[in-house]
Amino acid sequence: MDPVEEGEAEWDALDSGGVDRAEEDGQRVILHFDLDCFYAQVEMIRNPALRTKPLELLMSYCPLVERLGFDENFMDVTEMVDKRMKETNISDLSFVGHIYGHEASAVGVREHSRLAVGSVIAAELREALRSRLELTSCAGVANSKLLAKLVSGAFKPNQQTTLLPQSRGTLMDSLSGPCKVPGIGYRTGARLKALGVLSVRDLQMFPLRELIRVFGEANGKRLQSLACGTDLSPVTPAGPPQSLSDEDSFKKISTVSEVESKVKDLLSSLCERMRKDGRLPQTLRLTLRRATTDTLSRWFSRESRQCPIPKHTAHRIRTGCSEAVPQLVSIAMKLFHRVVDVSGSFHLTLLNVCFSNLQNKTPSRTSISSFFTHSAATAAHTLTRGQETEADVSLCEDSSGFTQPDDTQNSKEFMHTPLSTSSSSSSSLLSQNSLPQPVGAKSSTFPKRPAPKHSGLDARDSGMASIPEEKCSRLPPHVDPDVFQALPEHIQMELMASFQAGASVPEGSMERRPSGPAEQPGEPIQFHINQQETPQHAQLALNQSSWVVHNDDLSAGDAPNDDLGMEGQRSPDSRAAESRPLAQTSRPDVPPNVDPLVFSQLPSDMQTELLAEWKQRKPALKTSSRRAAKPSPKHTAARGRRAAAKGSPDNSLLRYFRPQREENATGPQRYC
DNA sequence: CGGGGCACAT
DNA sequence: ATGTGCC
């Protein structure tokens, strides 16, 4: 049948033809809330703190809330509906608000009882928003996020609308064009137009093969599904942001000093936000937009460069140290010069700085670092709850032992627990009716907003008094001197050595308790560089030798700063040296996977330390290297991006010793 | 309407 | 690194 003719057919018939038929999303009840004139309301009330209140309020009744911007939220109330269905007499039930395309009074409740319950819940929640926060809102009730969002605006303001399943086609057809479908933006709309797809209905009818050919398999299917009003995407609570950025646009910036000044301003405010967040940014990205005569394309042509943030700098952000910004500006300017050739003229209209790869700071419980952290509030700023990360003293477990306290997983788990039946503290509002009780009793299990922020005491100002001067002066700030002193002396010695060298001794040695169980066989030995406390000369050595990460678990952004923020550009000499066999006689005996040249450039005390350890630990080194070379399954997982960012970087010192590796090469290491 | 700030796919 | 999406 000619697709064009089919366009006149009932569109459910079309849905059952090639389209990815959603089998059948009739079960979920999804709400979409859209706050009326939200910014104006907030301003009127003169309380900017209100901006996050709606989300926090909504979540107290149902944890499955997804934020969309500041003034919109999705909520999956399916479980709430089912629960209430059991308690509700259908004859007492009626829709609240509008029903799209129908007179509400003319619609029987029985066929759509679950949506009706959804409409009741939506009304109650809107009332909670109004009475508690003095915010009016619109709501949509439907079986998917897409439809709930589309229908929520049918009656504005301060009203709500339910979409019955049979009205889906009418709603989709009411849209003026494909780019009115959430998920189809300006750009895709333009490409569709070029294909002759001008209306949503056109898109519904368009041959899927063609869509796939143009947009790719997944995207092509998604576009047509969206056009048909089919959306199976789950409501996903977002958790804390994965990046923090700040940007500014302007008519013209054309000198380096202007760039530096602007970058400094941006980084200053960004650092403050980052400090409040409490996490450690591992990557800095600079993005810019050049002036273009093309008034349209310039909005979409942004160029960016990114690089790792040295650990010590990241830590200074967290502590609010004034040196953080200058150091970051220096790094950012190097990024800038990577993008812009300043020997010629340039004309920028936008600068953006972004912190990403945000890492929580809580060390593994199994990490030795937990023995050094102050238990009292004096050191709370060094630790927050959250995922495990590498330990602050750079001694950590094999990354494979790390867990993923994934927000989504947590919330799913949560959803499987029955709703709390009572919570006297926060349920007073609307307590007279059937509004579900807030789930306060369970709230501790629900992923919170960013872990408690701890602002900026400097650990170096605390707790050092009881330590002998010569030791005290060398203890890293995050080490609790009291705990340190309580350790057996030989452990103290090892730690002191590791602090001086800027690298820990192997974990097998360090983790040994006084009673000392042997390490497990086959457990890889890892060396960790504590960049935060690495002495300057060690840092220099690291960079001068142009080491690069060899770690397949890491994205490029996780690489140590092999080029930026430090002076060491890779020299032709070192490159050449890597490509030829070195005279072994001139070197101490190093493990086979250690580049002797690189090793030779280490500070001598570090060399000594490492050699001593290698003598003891040689067998395990190979294990470690093999592991490092093995691609991580996490990397390709669906949520791999998130997982990789959250996962523990393999900080094995060994990776610094590897010869230069081809960029993006995932196979065996290559010699340039 | 457009800018700032975020997520995600490739 | 870039492109696209959303508010």
Tab-separated table of N, CA and C in Angstrom, chain A residues 173-288:
chain	number	residue	atom	x	y	z
A	173	ASP	N	-1.239	14.517	15.891
A	173	ASP	CA	-1.575	15.245	14.672
A	173	ASP	C	-1.793	16.730	14.924
A	174	SER	N	-2.046	17.055	16.162
A	174	SER	CA	-2.294	18.468	16.456
A	174	SER	C	-1.002	19.291	16.430
A	175	LEU	N	0.109	18.608	16.431
A	175	LEU	CA	1.380	19.340	16.440
A	175	LEU	C	1.653	19.912	15.065
A	176	SER	N	2.206	21.074	15.044
A	176	SER	CA	2.375	21.781	13.777
A	176	SER	C	3.532	21.243	12.952
A	177	GLY	N	4.387	20.470	13.564
A	177	GLY	CA	5.508	19.931	12.800
A	177	GLY	C	6.332	18.968	13.626
A	178	PRO	N	7.191	18.213	12.972
A	178	PRO	CA	7.996	17.210	13.677
A	178	PRO	C	8.815	17.787	14.828
A	179	CYS	N	9.290	18.998	14.662
A	179	CYS	CA	10.162	19.520	15.712
A	179	CYS	C	9.374	19.961	16.940
A	180	LYS	N	8.069	19.827	16.875
A	180	LYS	CA	7.280	20.058	18.084
A	180	LYS	C	7.214	18.819	18.959
A	181	VAL	N	7.684	17.727	18.419
A	181	VAL	CA	7.722	16.497	19.201
A	181	VAL	C	8.954	16.539	20.100
A	182	PRO	N	8.770	16.411	21.387
A	182	PRO	CA	9.930	16.406	22.268
A	182	PRO	C	10.884	15.290	21.876
A	183	GLY	N	12.122	15.649	21.688
A	183	GLY	CA	13.102	14.681	21.223
A	183	GLY	C	13.487	14.917	19.777
A	184	ILE	N	12.691	15.724	19.097
A	184	ILE	CA	13.034	16.120	17.735
A	184	ILE	C	13.259	17.618	17.749
A	185	GLY	N	14.478	17.989	17.541
A	185	GLY	CA	14.833	19.396	17.650
A	185	GLY	C	14.893	20.105	16.330
A	186	TYR	N	15.456	21.271	16.393
A	186	TYR	CA	15.521	22.109	15.207
A	186	TYR	C	16.302	21.428	14.095
A	187	ARG	N	17.422	20.883	14.484
A	187	ARG	CA	18.316	20.326	13.478
A	187	ARG	C	17.686	19.128	12.754
A	188	THR	N	17.158	18.229	13.543
A	188	THR	CA	16.523	17.056	12.952
A	188	THR	C	15.296	17.462	12.142
A	189	GLY	N	14.573	18.439	12.653
A	189	GLY	CA	13.424	18.940	11.908
A	189	GLY	C	13.820	19.452	10.541
A	190	ALA	N	14.953	20.128	10.486
A	190	ALA	CA	15.412	20.664	9.209
A	190	ALA	C	15.790	19.540	8.247
A	191	ARG	N	16.444	18.524	8.780
A	191	ARG	CA	16.822	17.404	7.926
A	191	ARG	C	15.579	16.675	7.424
A	192	LEU	N	14.586	16.576	8.282
A	192	LEU	CA	13.347	15.926	7.856
A	192	LEU	C	12.669	16.735	6.763
A	193	LYS	N	12.716	18.027	6.930
A	193	LYS	CA	12.083	18.887	5.927
A	193	LYS	C	12.725	18.672	4.565
A	194	ALA	N	14.043	18.503	4.603
A	194	ALA	CA	14.754	18.260	3.355
A	194	ALA	C	14.318	16.950	2.701
A	195	LEU	N	13.827	16.058	3.512
A	195	LEU	CA	13.331	14.792	2.971
A	195	LEU	C	11.866	14.895	2.553
A	196	GLY	N	11.313	16.066	2.725
A	196	GLY	CA	9.903	16.230	2.392
A	196	GLY	C	8.971	15.905	3.535
A	197	VAL	N	9.534	15.689	4.691
A	197	VAL	CA	8.709	15.393	5.859
A	197	VAL	C	8.380	16.699	6.562
A	198	LEU	N	7.175	17.153	6.377
A	198	LEU	CA	6.810	18.466	6.900
A	198	LEU	C	5.917	18.387	8.125
A	199	SER	N	5.188	17.335	8.242
A	199	SER	CA	4.250	17.226	9.363
A	199	SER	C	4.567	15.974	10.171
A	200	VAL	N	3.994	15.931	11.350
A	200	VAL	CA	4.154	14.750	12.185
A	200	VAL	C	3.578	13.531	11.461
A	201	ARG	N	2.507	13.755	10.811
A	201	ARG	CA	1.904	12.643	10.082
A	201	ARG	C	2.814	12.169	8.951
A	202	ASP	N	3.442	13.104	8.287
A	202	ASP	CA	4.425	12.712	7.279
A	202	ASP	C	5.471	11.779	7.880
A	203	LEU	N	5.885	12.133	9.061
A	203	LEU	CA	6.928	11.336	9.696
A	203	LEU	C	6.404	9.961	10.102
A	204	GLN	N	5.187	9.923	10.550
A	204	GLN	CA	4.579	8.632	10.872
A	204	GLN	C	4.569	7.715	9.658
A	205	MET	N	4.303	8.320	8.500
A	205	MET	CA	4.122	7.539	7.285
A	205	MET	C	5.423	7.270	6.539
A	206	PHE	N	6.422	8.004	6.865
A	206	PHE	CA	7.647	7.927	6.072
A	206	PHE	C	8.240	6.527	6.174
A	207	PRO	N	8.686	5.992	5.055
A	207	PRO	CA	9.243	4.629	5.077
A	207	PRO	C	10.372	4.513	6.097
A	208	LEU	N	10.214	3.564	6.964
A	208	LEU	CA	11.195	3.414	8.034
A	208	LEU	C	12.590	3.139	7.475
A	209	ARG	N	12.639	2.394	6.409
A	209	ARG	CA	13.949	2.099	5.823
A	209	ARG	C	14.681	3.368	5.456
A	210	GLU	N	13.933	4.289	4.919
A	210	GLU	CA	14.564	5.552	4.533
A	210	GLU	C	15.039	6.316	5.757
A	211	LEU	N	14.202	6.332	6.758
A	211	LEU	CA	14.600	7.020	7.990
A	211	LEU	C	15.874	6.412	8.556
A	212	ILE	N	15.912	5.106	8.555
A	212	ILE	CA	17.081	4.426	9.086
A	212	ILE	C	18.308	4.724	8.233
A	213	ARG	N	18.080	4.778	6.948
A	213	ARG	CA	19.200	5.056	6.064
A	213	ARG	C	19.787	6.435	6.361
A	214	VAL	N	18.924	7.361	6.637
A	214	VAL	CA	19.376	8.736	6.848
A	214	VAL	C	19.872	8.977	8.269
A	215	PHE	N	19.137	8.433	9.219
A	215	PHE	CA	19.441	8.774	10.613
A	215	PHE	C	20.083	7.638	11.395
A	216	GLY	N	20.252	6.515	10.770
A	216	GLY	CA	20.771	5.372	11.496
A	216	GLY	C	19.645	4.556	12.095
A	217	GLU	N	19.979	3.358	12.442
A	217	GLU	CA	18.943	2.418	12.869
A	217	GLU	C	18.191	2.894	14.112
A	218	ALA	N	18.960	3.117	15.163
A	218	ALA	CA	18.298	3.453	16.422
A	218	ALA	C	17.552	4.777	16.312
A	219	ASN	N	18.200	5.742	15.705
A	219	ASN	CA	17.584	7.058	15.619
A	219	ASN	C	16.376	7.058	14.692
A	220	GLY	N	16.501	6.356	13.595
A	220	GLY	CA	15.380	6.297	12.666
A	220	GLY	C	14.139	5.712	13.317
A	221	LYS	N	14.354	4.616	14.017
A	221	LYS	CA	13.214	4.004	14.712
A	221	LYS	C	12.655	4.938	15.782
A	222	ARG	N	13.563	5.572	16.462
A	222	ARG	CA	13.113	6.452	17.535
A	222	ARG	C	12.275	7.593	16.982
A	223	LEU	N	12.729	8.164	15.879
A	223	LEU	CA	12.000	9.299	15.316
A	223	LEU	C	10.587	8.901	14.927
A	224	GLN	N	10.480	7.742	14.276
A	224	GLN	CA	9.141	7.366	13.851
A	224	GLN	C	8.254	7.000	15.042
A	225	SER	N	8.852	6.349	16.012
A	225	SER	CA	8.083	6.026	17.212
A	225	SER	C	7.582	7.287	17.893
A	226	LEU	N	8.464	8.239	18.020
A	226	LEU	CA	8.057	9.490	18.651
A	226	LEU	C	6.911	10.131	17.887
A	227	ALA	N	7.028	10.123	16.585
A	227	ALA	CA	5.980	10.742	15.775
A	227	ALA	C	4.639	10.050	15.993
A	228	CYS	N	4.710	8.768	16.283
A	228	CYS	CA	3.486	8.014	16.540
A	228	CYS	C	3.014	8.146	17.976
A	229	GLY	N	3.746	8.867	18.745
A	229	GLY	CA	3.348	9.044	20.139
A	229	GLY	C	3.757	7.884	21.020
A	230	THR	N	4.710	7.126	20.570
A	230	THR	CA	5.189	5.975	21.322
A	230	THR	C	6.501	6.325	22.011
A	231	ASP	N	6.519	6.131	23.285
A	231	ASP	CA	7.721	6.470	24.058
A	231	ASP	C	7.794	5.557	25.266
A	232	LEU	N	8.747	4.666	25.219
A	232	LEU	CA	8.895	3.708	26.320
A	232	LEU	C	9.967	4.142	27.312
A	233	SER	N	10.514	5.308	27.113
A	233	SER	CA	11.626	5.697	27.988
A	233	SER	C	11.152	5.826	29.426
A	234	PRO	N	11.979	5.321	30.324
A	234	PRO	CA	11.582	5.340	31.725
A	234	PRO	C	11.782	6.705	32.360
A	235	VAL	N	11.081	6.904	33.431
A	235	VAL	CA	11.320	8.092	34.252
A	235	VAL	C	12.576	7.826	35.083
A	236	THR	N	13.566	8.640	34.862
A	236	THR	CA	14.868	8.387	35.468
A	236	THR	C	15.287	9.540	36.359
A	237	PRO	N	15.269	9.332	37.656
A	237	PRO	CA	15.775	10.384	38.539
A	237	PRO	C	17.221	10.696	38.188
A	238	ALA	N	17.527	11.946	38.169
A	238	ALA	CA	18.786	12.354	37.558
A	238	ALA	C	19.995	12.216	38.469
A	239	GLY	N	19.834	12.457	39.729
A	239	GLY	CA	21.019	12.502	40.568
A	239	GLY	C	21.788	13.786	40.334
A	240	PRO	N	22.947	13.893	40.933
A	240	PRO	CA	23.718	15.121	40.794
A	240	PRO	C	24.249	15.271	39.380
A	241	PRO	N	24.501	16.481	38.954
A	241	PRO	CA	24.983	16.723	37.595
A	241	PRO	C	26.328	16.060	37.348
A	242	GLN	N	26.560	15.697	36.117
A	242	GLN	CA	27.802	15.032	35.759
A	242	GLN	C	28.866	16.017	35.323
A	243	SER	N	28.476	17.223	35.169
A	243	SER	CA	29.478	18.235	34.840
A	243	SER	C	28.979	19.584	35.327
A	244	LEU	N	29.894	20.469	35.549
A	244	LEU	CA	29.553	21.840	35.913
A	244	LEU	C	30.268	22.763	34.938
A	245	SER	N	29.533	23.665	34.374
A	245	SER	CA	30.169	24.555	33.415
A	245	SER	C	29.691	25.978	33.607
A	246	ASP	N	30.464	26.856	33.054
A	246	ASP	CA	30.109	28.267	33.086
A	246	ASP	C	30.555	28.864	31.763
A	247	GLU	N	29.745	29.729	31.217
A	247	GLU	CA	30.134	30.308	29.936
A	247	GLU	C	29.620	31.717	29.816
A	248	ASP	N	30.183	32.409	28.876
A	248	ASP	CA	29.743	33.768	28.611
A	248	ASP	C	29.890	34.025	27.123
A	249	SER	N	28.973	34.798	26.623
A	249	SER	CA	29.079	35.175	25.221
A	249	SER	C	29.261	36.680	25.148
A	250	PHE	N	29.785	37.118	24.034
A	250	PHE	CA	30.110	38.530	23.910
A	250	PHE	C	30.234	38.864	22.437
A	251	LYS	N	30.289	40.136	22.186
A	251	LYS	CA	30.419	40.571	20.796
A	251	LYS	C	31.776	40.168	20.229
A	252	LYS	N	32.781	40.469	21.018
A	252	LYS	CA	34.105	40.228	20.455
A	252	LYS	C	35.166	40.123	21.531
A	253	ILE	N	35.930	39.096	21.418
A	253	ILE	CA	37.180	39.001	22.177
A	253	ILE	C	38.258	38.618	21.184
A	254	SER	N	39.307	39.423	21.141
A	254	SER	CA	40.302	39.186	20.098
A	254	SER	C	41.738	39.298	20.585
A	255	THR	N	41.906	39.379	21.893
A	255	THR	CA	43.274	39.373	22.403
A	255	THR	C	43.413	38.304	23.472
A	256	VAL	N	44.639	37.848	23.593
A	256	VAL	CA	44.891	36.789	24.561
A	256	VAL	C	44.599	37.257	25.980
A	257	SER	N	44.924	38.494	26.255
A	257	SER	CA	44.702	38.966	27.625
A	257	SER	C	43.216	39.057	27.941
A	258	GLU	N	42.437	39.414	26.962
A	258	GLU	CA	40.990	39.403	27.177
A	258	GLU	C	40.498	37.991	27.445
A	259	VAL	N	41.026	37.066	26.683
A	259	VAL	CA	40.635	35.676	26.894
A	259	VAL	C	40.995	35.248	28.303
A	260	GLU	N	42.218	35.565	28.687
A	260	GLU	CA	42.678	35.148	30.002
A	260	GLU	C	41.816	35.761	31.100
A	261	SER	N	41.485	37.003	30.920
A	261	SER	CA	40.655	37.667	31.914
A	261	SER	C	39.277	37.019	32.024
A	262	LYS	N	38.718	36.767	30.859
A	262	LYS	CA	37.385	36.154	30.873
A	262	LYS	C	37.422	34.745	31.432
A	263	VAL	N	38.424	34.010	31.028
A	263	VAL	CA	38.567	32.646	31.537
A	263	VAL	C	38.737	32.652	33.053
A	264	LYS	N	39.462	33.623	33.519
A	264	LYS	CA	39.665	33.713	34.967
A	264	LYS	C	38.334	33.969	35.680
A	265	ASP	N	37.565	34.869	35.142
A	265	ASP	CA	36.258	35.142	35.741
A	265	ASP	C	35.384	33.895	35.757
A	266	LEU	N	35.348	33.236	34.610
A	266	LEU	CA	34.509	32.048	34.512
A	266	LEU	C	34.971	30.977	35.489
A	267	LEU	N	36.276	30.782	35.538
A	267	LEU	CA	36.799	29.746	36.419
A	267	LEU	C	36.595	30.091	37.889
A	268	SER	N	36.647	31.358	38.189
A	268	SER	CA	36.432	31.750	39.586
A	268	SER	C	35.044	31.337	40.062
A	269	SER	N	34.059	31.692	39.264
A	269	SER	CA	32.705	31.340	39.692
A	269	SER	C	32.491	29.837	39.626
A	270	LEU	N	33.082	29.232	38.625
A	270	LEU	CA	32.913	27.790	38.493
A	270	LEU	C	33.561	27.054	39.658
A	271	CYS	N	34.724	27.523	40.071
A	271	CYS	CA	35.411	26.887	41.194
A	271	CYS	C	34.579	26.989	42.461
A	272	GLU	N	33.949	28.110	42.620
A	272	GLU	CA	33.126	28.267	43.812
A	272	GLU	C	31.951	27.292	43.798
A	273	ARG	N	31.347	27.164	42.635
A	273	ARG	CA	30.262	26.185	42.536
A	273	ARG	C	30.781	24.780	42.762
A	274	MET	N	31.943	24.523	42.202
A	274	MET	CA	32.533	23.193	42.335
A	274	MET	C	32.845	22.887	43.793
A	275	ARG	N	33.338	23.894	44.476
A	275	ARG	CA	33.687	23.706	45.875
A	275	ARG	C	32.445	23.359	46.688
A	276	LYS	N	31.375	24.057	46.388
A	276	LYS	CA	30.138	23.777	47.101
A	276	LYS	C	29.614	22.380	46.794
A	277	ASP	N	29.828	21.969	45.567
A	277	ASP	CA	29.392	20.635	45.182
A	277	ASP	C	30.136	19.583	45.985
A	278	GLY	N	31.417	19.817	46.159
A	278	GLY	CA	32.192	18.918	46.993
A	278	GLY	C	32.915	17.817	46.255
A	279	ARG	N	32.548	17.570	45.017
A	279	ARG	CA	33.239	16.522	44.271
A	279	ARG	C	34.513	17.070	43.646
A	280	LEU	N	35.327	16.140	43.170
A	280	LEU	CA	36.594	16.529	42.564
A	280	LEU	C	36.498	16.429	41.052
A	281	PRO	N	36.659	17.535	40.358
A	281	PRO	CA	36.650	17.467	38.894
A	281	PRO	C	37.965	16.885	38.391
A	282	GLN	N	37.855	15.974	37.463
A	282	GLN	CA	39.078	15.364	36.936
A	282	GLN	C	39.431	15.880	35.551
A	283	THR	N	38.509	16.574	34.954
A	283	THR	CA	38.744	17.040	33.591
A	283	THR	C	38.302	18.490	33.450
A	284	LEU	N	39.108	19.248	32.743
A	284	LEU	CA	38.751	20.624	32.418
A	284	LEU	C	38.598	20.731	30.906
A	285	ARG	N	37.493	21.334	30.505
A	285	ARG	CA	37.277	21.541	29.078
A	285	ARG	C	37.056	23.021	28.807
A	286	LEU	N	37.704	23.468	27.762
A	286	LEU	CA	37.500	24.839	27.303
A	286	LEU	C	36.798	24.781	25.959
A	287	THR	N	35.723	25.512	25.850
A	287	THR	CA	34.991	25.557	24.584
A	287	THR	C	34.897	27.000	24.128
A	288	LEU	N	35.026	27.197	22.849
A	288	LEU	CA	34.874	28.565	22.327
A	288	LEU	C	34.095	28.551	21.028
